[in-house]
Coordinates of C-alpha atoms and ligand atoms in Angstrom, one line a residue:
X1 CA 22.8 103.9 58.1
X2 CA 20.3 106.3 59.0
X3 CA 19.2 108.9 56.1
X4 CA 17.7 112.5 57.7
X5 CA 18.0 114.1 54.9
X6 CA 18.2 113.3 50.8
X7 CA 18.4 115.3 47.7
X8 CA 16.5 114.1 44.5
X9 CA 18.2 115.6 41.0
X10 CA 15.9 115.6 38.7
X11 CA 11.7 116.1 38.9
X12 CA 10.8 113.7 36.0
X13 CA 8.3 111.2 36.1
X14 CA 11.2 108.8 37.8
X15 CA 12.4 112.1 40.4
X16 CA 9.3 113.5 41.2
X17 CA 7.3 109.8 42.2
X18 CA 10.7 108.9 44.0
X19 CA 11.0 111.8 45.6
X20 CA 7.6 112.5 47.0
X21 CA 7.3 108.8 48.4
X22 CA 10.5 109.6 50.6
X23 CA 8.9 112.5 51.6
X24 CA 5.9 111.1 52.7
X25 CA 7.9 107.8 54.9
X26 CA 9.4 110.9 56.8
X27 CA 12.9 112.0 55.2
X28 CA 13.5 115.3 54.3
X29 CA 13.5 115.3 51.1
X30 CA 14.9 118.6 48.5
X31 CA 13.3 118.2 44.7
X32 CA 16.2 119.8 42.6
X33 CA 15.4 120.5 38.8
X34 CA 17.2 123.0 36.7
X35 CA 14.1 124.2 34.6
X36 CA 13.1 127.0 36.1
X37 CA 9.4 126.1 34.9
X38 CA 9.0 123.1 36.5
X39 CA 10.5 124.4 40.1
X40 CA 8.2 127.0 40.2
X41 CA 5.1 125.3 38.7
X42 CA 6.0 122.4 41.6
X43 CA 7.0 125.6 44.2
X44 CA 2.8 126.3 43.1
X45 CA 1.5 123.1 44.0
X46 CA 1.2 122.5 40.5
X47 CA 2.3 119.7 38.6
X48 CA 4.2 119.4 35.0
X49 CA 3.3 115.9 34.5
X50 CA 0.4 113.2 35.0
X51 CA 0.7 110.1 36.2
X52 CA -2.1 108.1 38.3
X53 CA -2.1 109.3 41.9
X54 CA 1.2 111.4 41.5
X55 CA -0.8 115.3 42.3
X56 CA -1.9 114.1 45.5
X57 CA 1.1 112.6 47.0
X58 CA 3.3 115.3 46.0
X59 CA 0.8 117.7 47.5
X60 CA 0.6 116.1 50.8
X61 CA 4.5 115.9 50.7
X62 CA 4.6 119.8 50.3
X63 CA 2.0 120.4 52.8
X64 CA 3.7 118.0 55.4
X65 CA 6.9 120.3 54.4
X66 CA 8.8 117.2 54.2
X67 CA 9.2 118.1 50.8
X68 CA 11.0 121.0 49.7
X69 CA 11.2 121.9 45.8
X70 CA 15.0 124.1 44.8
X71 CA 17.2 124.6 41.8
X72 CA 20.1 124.0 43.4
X73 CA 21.3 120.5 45.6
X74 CA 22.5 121.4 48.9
X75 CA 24.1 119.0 51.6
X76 CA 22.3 115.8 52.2
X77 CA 22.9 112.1 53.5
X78 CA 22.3 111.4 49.8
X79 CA 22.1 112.3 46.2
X80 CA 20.0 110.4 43.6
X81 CA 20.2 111.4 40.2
X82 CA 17.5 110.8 38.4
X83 CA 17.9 113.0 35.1
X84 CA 16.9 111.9 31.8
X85 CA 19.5 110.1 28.9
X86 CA 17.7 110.9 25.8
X87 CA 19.8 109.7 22.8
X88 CA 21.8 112.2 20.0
X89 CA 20.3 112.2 16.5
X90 CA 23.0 109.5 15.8
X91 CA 21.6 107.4 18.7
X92 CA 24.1 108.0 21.1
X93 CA 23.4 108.4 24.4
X94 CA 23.2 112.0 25.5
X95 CA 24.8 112.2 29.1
X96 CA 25.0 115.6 29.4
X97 CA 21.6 115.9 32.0
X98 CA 23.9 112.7 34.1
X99 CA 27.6 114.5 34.6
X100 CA 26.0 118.1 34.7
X101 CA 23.6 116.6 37.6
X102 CA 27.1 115.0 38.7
X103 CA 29.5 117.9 38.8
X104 CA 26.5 120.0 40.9
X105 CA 26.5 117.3 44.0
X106 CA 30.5 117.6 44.4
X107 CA 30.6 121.1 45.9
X108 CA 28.1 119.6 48.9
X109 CA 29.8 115.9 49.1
X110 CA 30.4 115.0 52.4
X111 CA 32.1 112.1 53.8
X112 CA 29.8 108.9 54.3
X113 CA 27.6 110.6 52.0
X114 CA 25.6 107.9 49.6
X115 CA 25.4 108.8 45.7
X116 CA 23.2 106.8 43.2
X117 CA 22.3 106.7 40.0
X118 CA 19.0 105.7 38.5
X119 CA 18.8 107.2 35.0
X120 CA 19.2 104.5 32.4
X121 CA 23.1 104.7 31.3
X122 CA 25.6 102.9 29.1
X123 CA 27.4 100.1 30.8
X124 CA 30.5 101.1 33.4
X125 CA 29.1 104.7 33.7
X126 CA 28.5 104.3 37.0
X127 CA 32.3 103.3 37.7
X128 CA 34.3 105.5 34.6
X129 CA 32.1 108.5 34.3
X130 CA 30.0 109.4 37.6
X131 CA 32.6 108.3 40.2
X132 CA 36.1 110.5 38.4
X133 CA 33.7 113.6 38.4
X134 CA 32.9 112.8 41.9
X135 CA 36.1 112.7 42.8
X136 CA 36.5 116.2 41.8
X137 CA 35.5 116.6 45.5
X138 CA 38.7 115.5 47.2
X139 CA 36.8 112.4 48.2
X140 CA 37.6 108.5 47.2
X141 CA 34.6 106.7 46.2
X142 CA 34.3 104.0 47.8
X143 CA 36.4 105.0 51.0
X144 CA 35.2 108.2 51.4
X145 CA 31.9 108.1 50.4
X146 CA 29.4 105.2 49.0
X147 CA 28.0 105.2 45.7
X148 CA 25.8 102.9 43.4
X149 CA 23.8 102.5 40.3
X150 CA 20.1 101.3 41.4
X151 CA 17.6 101.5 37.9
X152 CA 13.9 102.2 38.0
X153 CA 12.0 99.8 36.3
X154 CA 8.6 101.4 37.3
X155 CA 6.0 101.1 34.0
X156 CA 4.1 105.2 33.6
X157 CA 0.8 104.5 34.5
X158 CA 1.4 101.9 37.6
X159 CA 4.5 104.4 38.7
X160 CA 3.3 104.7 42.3
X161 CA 3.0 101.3 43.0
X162 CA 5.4 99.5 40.7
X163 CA 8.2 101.7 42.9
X164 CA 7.0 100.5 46.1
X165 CA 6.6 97.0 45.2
X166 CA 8.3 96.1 42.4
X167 CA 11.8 94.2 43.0
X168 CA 15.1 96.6 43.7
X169 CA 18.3 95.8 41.8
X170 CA 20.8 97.9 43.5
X171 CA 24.4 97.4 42.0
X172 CA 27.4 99.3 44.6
X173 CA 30.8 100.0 43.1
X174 CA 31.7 98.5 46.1
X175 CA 29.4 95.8 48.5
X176 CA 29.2 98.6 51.0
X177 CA 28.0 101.0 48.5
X178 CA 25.3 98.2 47.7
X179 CA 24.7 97.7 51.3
X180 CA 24.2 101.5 52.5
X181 CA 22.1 101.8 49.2
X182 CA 19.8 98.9 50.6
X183 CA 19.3 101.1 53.7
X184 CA 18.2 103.7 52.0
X185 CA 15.2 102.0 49.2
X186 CA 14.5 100.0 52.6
X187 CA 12.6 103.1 53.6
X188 CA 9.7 102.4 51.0
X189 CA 10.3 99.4 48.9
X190 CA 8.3 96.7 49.7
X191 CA 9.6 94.2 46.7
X192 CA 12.8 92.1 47.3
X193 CA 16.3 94.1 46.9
X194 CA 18.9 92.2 45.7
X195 CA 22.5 93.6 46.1
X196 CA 24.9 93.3 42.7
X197 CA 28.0 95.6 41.2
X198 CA 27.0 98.6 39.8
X199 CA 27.7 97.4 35.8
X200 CA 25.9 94.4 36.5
X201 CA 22.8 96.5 37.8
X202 CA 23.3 98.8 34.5
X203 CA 23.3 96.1 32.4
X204 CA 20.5 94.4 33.7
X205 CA 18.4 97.9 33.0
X206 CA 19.4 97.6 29.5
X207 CA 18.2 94.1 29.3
X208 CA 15.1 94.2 30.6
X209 CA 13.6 97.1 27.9
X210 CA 15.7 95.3 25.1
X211 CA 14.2 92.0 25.7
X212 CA 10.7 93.7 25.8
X213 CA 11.9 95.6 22.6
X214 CA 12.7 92.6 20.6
X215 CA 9.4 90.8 21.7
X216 CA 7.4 94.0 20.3
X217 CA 9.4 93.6 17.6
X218 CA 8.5 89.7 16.4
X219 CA 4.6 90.9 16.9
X220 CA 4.9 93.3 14.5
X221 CA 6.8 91.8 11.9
X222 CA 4.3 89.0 12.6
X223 CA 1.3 91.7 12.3
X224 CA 2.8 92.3 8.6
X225 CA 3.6 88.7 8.0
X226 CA -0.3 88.2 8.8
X227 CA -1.0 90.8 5.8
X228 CA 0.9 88.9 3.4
X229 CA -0.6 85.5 4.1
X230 CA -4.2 86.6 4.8
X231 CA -3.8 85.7 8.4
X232 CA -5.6 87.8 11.1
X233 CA -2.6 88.4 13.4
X234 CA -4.7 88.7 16.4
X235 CA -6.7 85.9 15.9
X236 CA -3.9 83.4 15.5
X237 CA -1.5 85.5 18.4
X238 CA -4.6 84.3 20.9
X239 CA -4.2 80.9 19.7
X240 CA -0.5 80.8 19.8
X241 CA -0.6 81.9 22.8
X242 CA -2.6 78.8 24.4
X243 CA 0.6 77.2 24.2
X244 CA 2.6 76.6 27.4
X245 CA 6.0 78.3 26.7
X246 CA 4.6 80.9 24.4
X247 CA 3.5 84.7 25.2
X248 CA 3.5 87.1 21.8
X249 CA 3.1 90.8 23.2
X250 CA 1.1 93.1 21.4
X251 CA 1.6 94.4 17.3
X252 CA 0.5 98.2 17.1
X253 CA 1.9 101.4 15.5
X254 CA 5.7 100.9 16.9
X255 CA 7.2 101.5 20.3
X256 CA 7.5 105.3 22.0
X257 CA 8.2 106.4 25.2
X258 CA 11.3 107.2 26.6
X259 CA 12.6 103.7 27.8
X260 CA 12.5 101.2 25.4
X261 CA 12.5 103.1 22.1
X262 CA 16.0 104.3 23.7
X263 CA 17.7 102.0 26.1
X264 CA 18.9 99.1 23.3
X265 CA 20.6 101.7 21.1
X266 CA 23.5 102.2 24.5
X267 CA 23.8 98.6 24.1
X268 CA 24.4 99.2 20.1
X269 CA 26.3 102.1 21.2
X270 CA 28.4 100.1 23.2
X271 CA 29.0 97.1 21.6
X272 CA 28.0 97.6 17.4
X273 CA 29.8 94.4 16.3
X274 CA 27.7 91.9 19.2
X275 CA 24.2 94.0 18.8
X276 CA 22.8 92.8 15.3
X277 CA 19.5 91.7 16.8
X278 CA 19.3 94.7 18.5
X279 CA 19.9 97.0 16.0
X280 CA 17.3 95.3 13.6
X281 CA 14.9 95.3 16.4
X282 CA 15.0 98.9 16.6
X283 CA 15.0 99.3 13.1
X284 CA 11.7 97.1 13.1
X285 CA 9.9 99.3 15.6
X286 CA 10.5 102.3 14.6
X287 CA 9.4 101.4 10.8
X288 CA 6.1 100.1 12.2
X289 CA 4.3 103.4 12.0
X290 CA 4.8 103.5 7.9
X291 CA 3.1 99.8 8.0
X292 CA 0.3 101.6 9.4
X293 CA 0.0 104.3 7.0
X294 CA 0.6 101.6 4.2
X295 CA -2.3 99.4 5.4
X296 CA -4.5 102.6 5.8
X297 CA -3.6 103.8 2.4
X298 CA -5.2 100.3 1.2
X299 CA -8.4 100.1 3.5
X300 CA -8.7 104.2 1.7
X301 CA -7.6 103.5 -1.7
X302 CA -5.1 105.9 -1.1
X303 CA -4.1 109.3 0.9
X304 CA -3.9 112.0 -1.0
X305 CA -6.5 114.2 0.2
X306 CA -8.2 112.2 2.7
X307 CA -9.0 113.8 5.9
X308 CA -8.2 111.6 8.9
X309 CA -9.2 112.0 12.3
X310 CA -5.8 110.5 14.5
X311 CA -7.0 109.1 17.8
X312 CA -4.4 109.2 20.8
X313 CA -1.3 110.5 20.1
X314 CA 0.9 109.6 23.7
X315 CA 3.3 106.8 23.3
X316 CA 1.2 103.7 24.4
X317 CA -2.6 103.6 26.8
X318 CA -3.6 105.9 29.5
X319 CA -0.2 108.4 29.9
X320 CA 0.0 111.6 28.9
X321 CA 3.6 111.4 27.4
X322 CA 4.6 112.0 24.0
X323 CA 7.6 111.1 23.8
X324 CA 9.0 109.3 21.0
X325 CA 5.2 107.9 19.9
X326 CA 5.0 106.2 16.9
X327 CA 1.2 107.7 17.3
X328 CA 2.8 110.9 16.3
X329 CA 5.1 109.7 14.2
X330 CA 2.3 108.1 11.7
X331 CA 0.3 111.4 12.3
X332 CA 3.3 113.3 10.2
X333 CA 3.9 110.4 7.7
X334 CA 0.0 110.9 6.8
X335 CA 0.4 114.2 6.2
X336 CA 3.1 113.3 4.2
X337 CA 1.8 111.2 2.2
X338 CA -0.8 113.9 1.3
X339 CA -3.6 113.6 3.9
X340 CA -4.7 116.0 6.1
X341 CA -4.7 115.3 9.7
X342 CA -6.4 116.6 12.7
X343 CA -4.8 114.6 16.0
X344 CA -6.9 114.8 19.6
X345 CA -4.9 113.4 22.5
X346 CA -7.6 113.1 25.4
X347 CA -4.8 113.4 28.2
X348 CA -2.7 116.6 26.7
X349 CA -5.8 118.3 25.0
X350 CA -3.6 121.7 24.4
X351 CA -0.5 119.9 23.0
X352 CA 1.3 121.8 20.2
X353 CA 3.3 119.6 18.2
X354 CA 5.1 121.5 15.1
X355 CA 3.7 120.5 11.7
X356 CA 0.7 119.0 13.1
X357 CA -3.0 120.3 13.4
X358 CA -4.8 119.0 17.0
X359 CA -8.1 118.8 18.2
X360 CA -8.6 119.8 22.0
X361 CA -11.8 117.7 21.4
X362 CA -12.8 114.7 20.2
X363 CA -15.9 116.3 18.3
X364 CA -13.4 118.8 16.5
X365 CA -11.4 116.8 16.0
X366 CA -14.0 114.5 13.8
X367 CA -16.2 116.4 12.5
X368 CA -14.9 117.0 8.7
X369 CA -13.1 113.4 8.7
X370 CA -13.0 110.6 5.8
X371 CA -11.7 108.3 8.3
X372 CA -10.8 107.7 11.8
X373 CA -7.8 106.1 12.8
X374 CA -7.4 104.8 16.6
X375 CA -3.7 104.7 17.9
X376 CA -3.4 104.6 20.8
X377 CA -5.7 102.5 22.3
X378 CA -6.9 104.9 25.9
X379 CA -9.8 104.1 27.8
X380 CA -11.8 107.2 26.5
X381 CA -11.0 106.3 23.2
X382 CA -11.5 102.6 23.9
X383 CA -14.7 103.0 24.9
X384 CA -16.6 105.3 22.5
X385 CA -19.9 104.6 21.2
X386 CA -19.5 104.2 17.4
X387 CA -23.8 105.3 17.3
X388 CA -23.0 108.1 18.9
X389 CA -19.5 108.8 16.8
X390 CA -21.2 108.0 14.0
X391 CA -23.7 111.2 14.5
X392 CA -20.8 113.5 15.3
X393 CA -18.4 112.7 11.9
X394 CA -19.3 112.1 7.9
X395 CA -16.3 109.6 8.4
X396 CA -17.2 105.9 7.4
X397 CA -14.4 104.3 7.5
X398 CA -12.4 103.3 10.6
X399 CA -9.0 102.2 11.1
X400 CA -7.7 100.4 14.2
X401 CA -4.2 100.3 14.7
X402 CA -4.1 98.9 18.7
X403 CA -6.6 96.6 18.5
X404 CA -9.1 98.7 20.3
X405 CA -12.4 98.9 19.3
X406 CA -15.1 95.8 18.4
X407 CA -15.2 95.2 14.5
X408 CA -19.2 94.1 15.4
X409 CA -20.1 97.2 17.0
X410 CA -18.5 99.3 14.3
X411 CA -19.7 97.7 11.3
X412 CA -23.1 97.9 12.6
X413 CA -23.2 101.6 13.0
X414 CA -23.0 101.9 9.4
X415 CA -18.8 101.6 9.7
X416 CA -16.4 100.3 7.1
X417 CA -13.8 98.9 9.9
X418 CA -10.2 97.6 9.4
X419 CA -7.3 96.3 11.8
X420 CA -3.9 96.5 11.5
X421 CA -2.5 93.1 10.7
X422 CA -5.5 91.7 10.0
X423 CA -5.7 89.8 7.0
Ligands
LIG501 N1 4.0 98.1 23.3 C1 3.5 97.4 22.2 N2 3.1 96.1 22.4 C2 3.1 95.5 23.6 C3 3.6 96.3 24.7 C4 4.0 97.6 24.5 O1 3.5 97.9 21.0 O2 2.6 94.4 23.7 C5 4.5 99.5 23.0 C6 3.7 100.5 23.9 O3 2.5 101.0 23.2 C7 4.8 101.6 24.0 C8 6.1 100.8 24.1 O4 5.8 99.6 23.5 O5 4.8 102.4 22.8 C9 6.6 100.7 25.5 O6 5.6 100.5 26.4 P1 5.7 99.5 27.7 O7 4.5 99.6 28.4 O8 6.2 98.2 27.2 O9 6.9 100.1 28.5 P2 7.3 101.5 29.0 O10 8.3 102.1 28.0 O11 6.2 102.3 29.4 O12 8.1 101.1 30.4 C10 9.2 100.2 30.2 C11 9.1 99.1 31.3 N3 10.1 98.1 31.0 C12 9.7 96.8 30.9 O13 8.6 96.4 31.0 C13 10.8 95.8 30.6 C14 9.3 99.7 32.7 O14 9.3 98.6 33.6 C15 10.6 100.5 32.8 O15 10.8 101.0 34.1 C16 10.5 101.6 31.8 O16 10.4 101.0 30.5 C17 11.7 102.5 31.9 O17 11.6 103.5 32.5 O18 12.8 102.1 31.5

């Protein structure tokens, strides 16, 4: 099937990539988002978000008019929705941004139109919740019109890339739907696509950032488990690792970010009574950040009224996004626990985030500090010069929570230095 024309719901770090790189392989692409703000900051040749590379391809996109930024869908060859599914304070998943995107395609549905979805969803969405409101259009899915569930699995940071070459699961409610859906990612993807059913290919989404969750998870408890027995968790994680059929991720403050700090709780959602590992992986990761503050409060001798300068507060290396980061989340629990925090994130310097005092510069943001703590380990931050920090801050102790920063180099500008998990 040949696609003229396709409408992208949602401008997101998934719509906005997505969109853009249809735009510039020649379709005619219309960006719909229903924040005002970000239509006309994109209508500006502005953008709302950072990722690597991502300002310069939508720009050319604009420029080359092939693509056009609205508020509203309009007809097209195909839909993708590509909204967010946060979760509800009681973890469930919030599909309000999927069936409002939804309900606005049906007015423009057209037979042998193609629908997909790519925001992360519960199983059987695709087939009990997006095709009925569909429907709502007259049409039969599946007869009249094609529809499918295809998940990004693109990392933030390597966006641009990962989405042309990483591998395409696209699952069709029916194998035609899978089929015209191939047509359509064939445009750009360069990685394999492999045709499924469309709760096969939602399931597989959830499995992929739950089995990355649960490995996150066992290098953190080990992290504490290192504590306990005097074990540098690094140290014996490298070794470990040497072995053939053995690959420990990374300990650190917790896991952020919209994906897998989210995705295993619509498993849990969806099946409480099968998802005990999951549930206890969650619960793991998200109590990481008070490890942190309970290992600083040991390398301080305490909180209460220590001044700590927080380093990196987006959810992991090198994004800007803040999204459920446990960087933040240790930032509050300090202040909690009677510190007083100033945070500097190097790629959101103006951030507000309620309750909490930021820096828009790393110099501000240490100049009256008892200690530095890095966490989040970005490239800027990474590669400070602790001779030249060490003129800028009274501070002389340092915490690393990511593994960041050479004890060596530290200790010899007159540093005390600590690591999480580290004996
Ligand atoms: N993290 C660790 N230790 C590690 C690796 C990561 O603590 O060894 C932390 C990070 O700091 C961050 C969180 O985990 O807080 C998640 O980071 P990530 O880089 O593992 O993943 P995301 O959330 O940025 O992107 C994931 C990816 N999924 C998988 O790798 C299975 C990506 O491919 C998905 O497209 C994305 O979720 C998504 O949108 O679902």
């Amino acid at each position: 099937m040949d696609f003229n024309k396709i409408c992208v719901l949602g401008l997101g770090y998934i719509g906005l990539p997505t969109a853009s790189t249809f735009a510039s392989h020649g379709i005619h692409v219309i960006g719909v988002d229903v924040n005002p703000q970000v239509v006309s900051t994109l209508q500006n040749g502005d953008l709302h978000i950072y990722e690597p590379g991502l300002r310069t391809l939508v720009q050319a996109a604009l420029r080359s008019g092939n693509l056009e930024i609205a508020s509203q869908p309009e007809p097209a060859d195909a839909f993708i929705i590509a909204v967010p599914t946060p979760f509800l304070p009681d973890k469930r998943a919030d599909m309000s941004f999927v069936v409002s995107a939804a309900e606005s395609i049906v007015p423009h549905l057209r037979p042998a139109n193609l629908v997909i979805l790519e925001s992360t969803s519960p199983p059987r969405t695709t087939i009990d919740r997006i095709a009925p409101i569909l429907e709502q259009s007259g049409l039969t899915a599946g007869q009249d019109f094609y529809l499918a569930y295809s998940p990004e699995r693109v990392l933030p940071g390597q966006i641009l890339r990962e989405l042309i070459e990483n591998a395409r699961v696209i699952g069709g409610i029916d194998p035609a739907s899978a089929e015209i859906g191939r047509d359509l990612y064939q445009i750009f993807v360069q990685g394999e696509i492999l045709l499924t059913d469309a709760t096969t290919a939602e399931m597989i989404k959830l499995m992929e950032n739950t089995y990355r969750d649960v490995n996150i998870a066992i290098a953190n408890e080990f992290s504490r488990l290192a504590v306990r027995f005097g074990v540098d968790v690094w140290k014996a994680i490298e070794l470990a690792n040497r072995h053939p059929r053995v690959n420990i991720l990374r300990p650190g403050p917790g896991v952020g970010g919209h994906c897998i700090s989210v995705d295993p709780w619509f498993l849990v959602e969806a099946a409480p009574d099968l998802t005990p590992l999951i549930r206890t992986t969650r619960q793991v990761n998200d109590s990481q950040p008070e490890f942190v503050v309970a290992s600083l409060a040991k390398a301080l001798g305490g909180l209460a009224g220590k001044r700590i300068a927080v380093l990196g507060l987006a959810y992991k290396p090198d994004v800007d996004d803040l999204r459920e980061s446990p960087a933040i989340e240790t930032a509050h629990l300090l202040e909690n626990a009677g510190a007083s925090v100033v945070a500097f994130e190097p790629n959101k310097p103006n951030a507000e985030i309620p309750g909490l005092k930021l820096a828009s510069n790393l110099a501000d943001a240490v100049e009256e500090a008892d200690a530095l703590l890095l966490a989040v380990s970005h490239t800027p931050l990474r590669s400070l010069d602790p001779s030249v920090i060490s003129q800028i801050t009274p501070a002389r102790v340092v915490f690393d929570a990511v593994n960041g920063w050479t004890q060596e180099r530290w200790q010899a500008a007159g540093f005390h230095f600590f690591r999480l998990g580290a004996g």
